Amino acid sequence: MLDKLKTFVQFYEEVLNMPHRQEIARELRDEDDLFLLLLYSEMIGIPNPVYYYTLELYPYMIEKFHDWHLRMGMDKSPMAGIRCC
């Protein structure tokens, strides 16, 4: 009985999310872009008050950096310390 209820809830969520799937993906991508901008802002000259704490995130975010700077319209990496292209 519990499995059938879980399956029904999953189906119901899929039906509700179906027409908005692209909007949700766009919002998530915009949120990621803003986060990466905040993360790398100190390197491009924008003061970042939490630079010390975001420094720990660089190794995890470097893989996404290439896609981010291409989406932002930069053909090559704007930072000398990060070579991804």
CSV table of C-alpha atoms in Angstrom, one decimal:
chain,number,residue,atom,x,y,z
A,1,MET,CA,0.0,0.0,0.0
A,2,LEU,CA,2.8,2.4,0.9
A,3,ASP,CA,4.6,1.6,-2.4
A,4,LYS,CA,1.5,2.5,-4.4
A,5,LEU,CA,1.1,5.8,-2.5
A,6,LYS,CA,4.8,6.7,-3.2
A,7,THR,CA,4.3,5.8,-6.9
A,8,PHE,CA,1.2,8.0,-7.1
A,9,VAL,CA,3.0,10.9,-5.4
A,10,GLN,CA,5.9,10.6,-7.9
A,11,PHE,CA,3.5,10.5,-10.8
A,12,TYR,CA,1.6,13.5,-9.4
A,13,GLU,CA,4.8,15.5,-9.1
A,14,GLU,CA,5.9,14.6,-12.6
A,15,VAL,CA,2.5,15.8,-14.0
A,16,LEU,CA,2.9,19.1,-12.1
A,17,ASN,CA,6.5,19.7,-13.2
A,18,MET,CA,6.1,18.6,-16.8
A,19,PRO,CA,5.1,22.0,-18.3
A,20,HIS,CA,7.6,23.9,-16.2
A,21,ARG,CA,10.6,21.7,-16.7
A,22,GLN,CA,12.5,24.2,-18.9
A,23,GLU,CA,11.7,27.1,-16.6
A,24,ILE,CA,13.0,25.2,-13.6
A,25,ALA,CA,16.2,24.2,-15.5
A,26,ARG,CA,16.7,27.9,-16.6
A,27,GLU,CA,16.2,29.1,-13.0
A,28,LEU,CA,18.7,26.5,-11.7
A,29,ARG,CA,21.2,27.5,-14.3
A,30,ASP,CA,20.8,31.2,-13.5
A,31,GLU,CA,21.3,30.4,-9.8
A,32,ASP,CA,24.5,28.5,-10.6
A,33,ASP,CA,25.8,31.4,-12.7
A,34,LEU,CA,25.2,33.8,-9.9
A,35,PHE,CA,26.9,31.6,-7.4
A,36,LEU,CA,29.9,31.2,-9.7
A,37,LEU,CA,30.1,34.9,-10.3
A,38,LEU,CA,30.1,35.4,-6.5
A,39,LEU,CA,32.7,32.7,-6.1
A,40,TYR,CA,35.1,34.1,-8.7
A,41,SER,CA,34.3,37.8,-8.2
A,42,GLU,CA,37.5,38.6,-6.3
A,43,MET,CA,39.6,37.3,-9.3
A,44,ILE,CA,37.9,39.6,-11.7
A,45,GLY,CA,38.1,42.7,-9.5
A,46,ILE,CA,34.8,42.8,-7.7
A,47,PRO,CA,35.3,42.9,-3.9
A,48,ASN,CA,34.1,39.7,-2.2
A,49,PRO,CA,33.6,40.0,1.6
A,50,VAL,CA,33.6,36.2,2.1
A,51,TYR,CA,36.6,35.5,-0.1
A,52,TYR,CA,38.3,33.5,2.6
A,53,TYR,CA,35.4,31.1,2.9
A,54,THR,CA,34.7,30.7,-0.8
A,55,LEU,CA,38.4,29.9,-1.4
A,56,GLU,CA,37.7,26.4,-0.1
A,57,LEU,CA,35.2,25.8,-2.9
A,58,TYR,CA,37.5,26.5,-5.8
A,59,PRO,CA,38.7,22.8,-6.3
A,60,TYR,CA,35.0,21.7,-6.5
A,61,MET,CA,33.8,24.4,-8.8
A,62,ILE,CA,36.7,24.5,-11.3
A,63,GLU,CA,35.1,21.8,-13.4
A,64,LYS,CA,32.0,24.0,-14.0
A,65,PHE,CA,34.1,27.1,-14.6
A,66,HIS,CA,34.6,26.4,-18.4
A,67,ASP,CA,30.9,26.0,-19.1
A,68,TRP,CA,30.2,29.1,-17.0
A,69,HIS,CA,32.6,31.5,-18.8
A,70,LEU,CA,31.4,30.2,-22.2
A,71,ARG,CA,27.7,30.9,-21.2
A,72,MET,CA,28.8,34.4,-20.0
A,73,GLY,CA,30.1,35.1,-23.5
A,74,MET,CA,33.9,34.9,-22.8
A,75,ASP,CA,35.7,32.8,-25.3
A,76,LYS,CA,38.7,32.3,-23.1
A,77,SER,CA,39.2,32.1,-19.4
A,78,PRO,CA,39.2,35.6,-18.0
A,79,MET,CA,41.6,34.6,-15.2
A,80,ALA,CA,45.2,33.9,-15.6
A,81,GLY,CA,45.3,31.5,-12.7
A,82,ILE,CA,42.7,29.2,-14.2
A,83,ARG,CA,43.4,27.6,-17.5
A,84,CYS,CA,40.5,25.6,-18.7
A,85,CYS,CA,40.6,26.2,-22.5
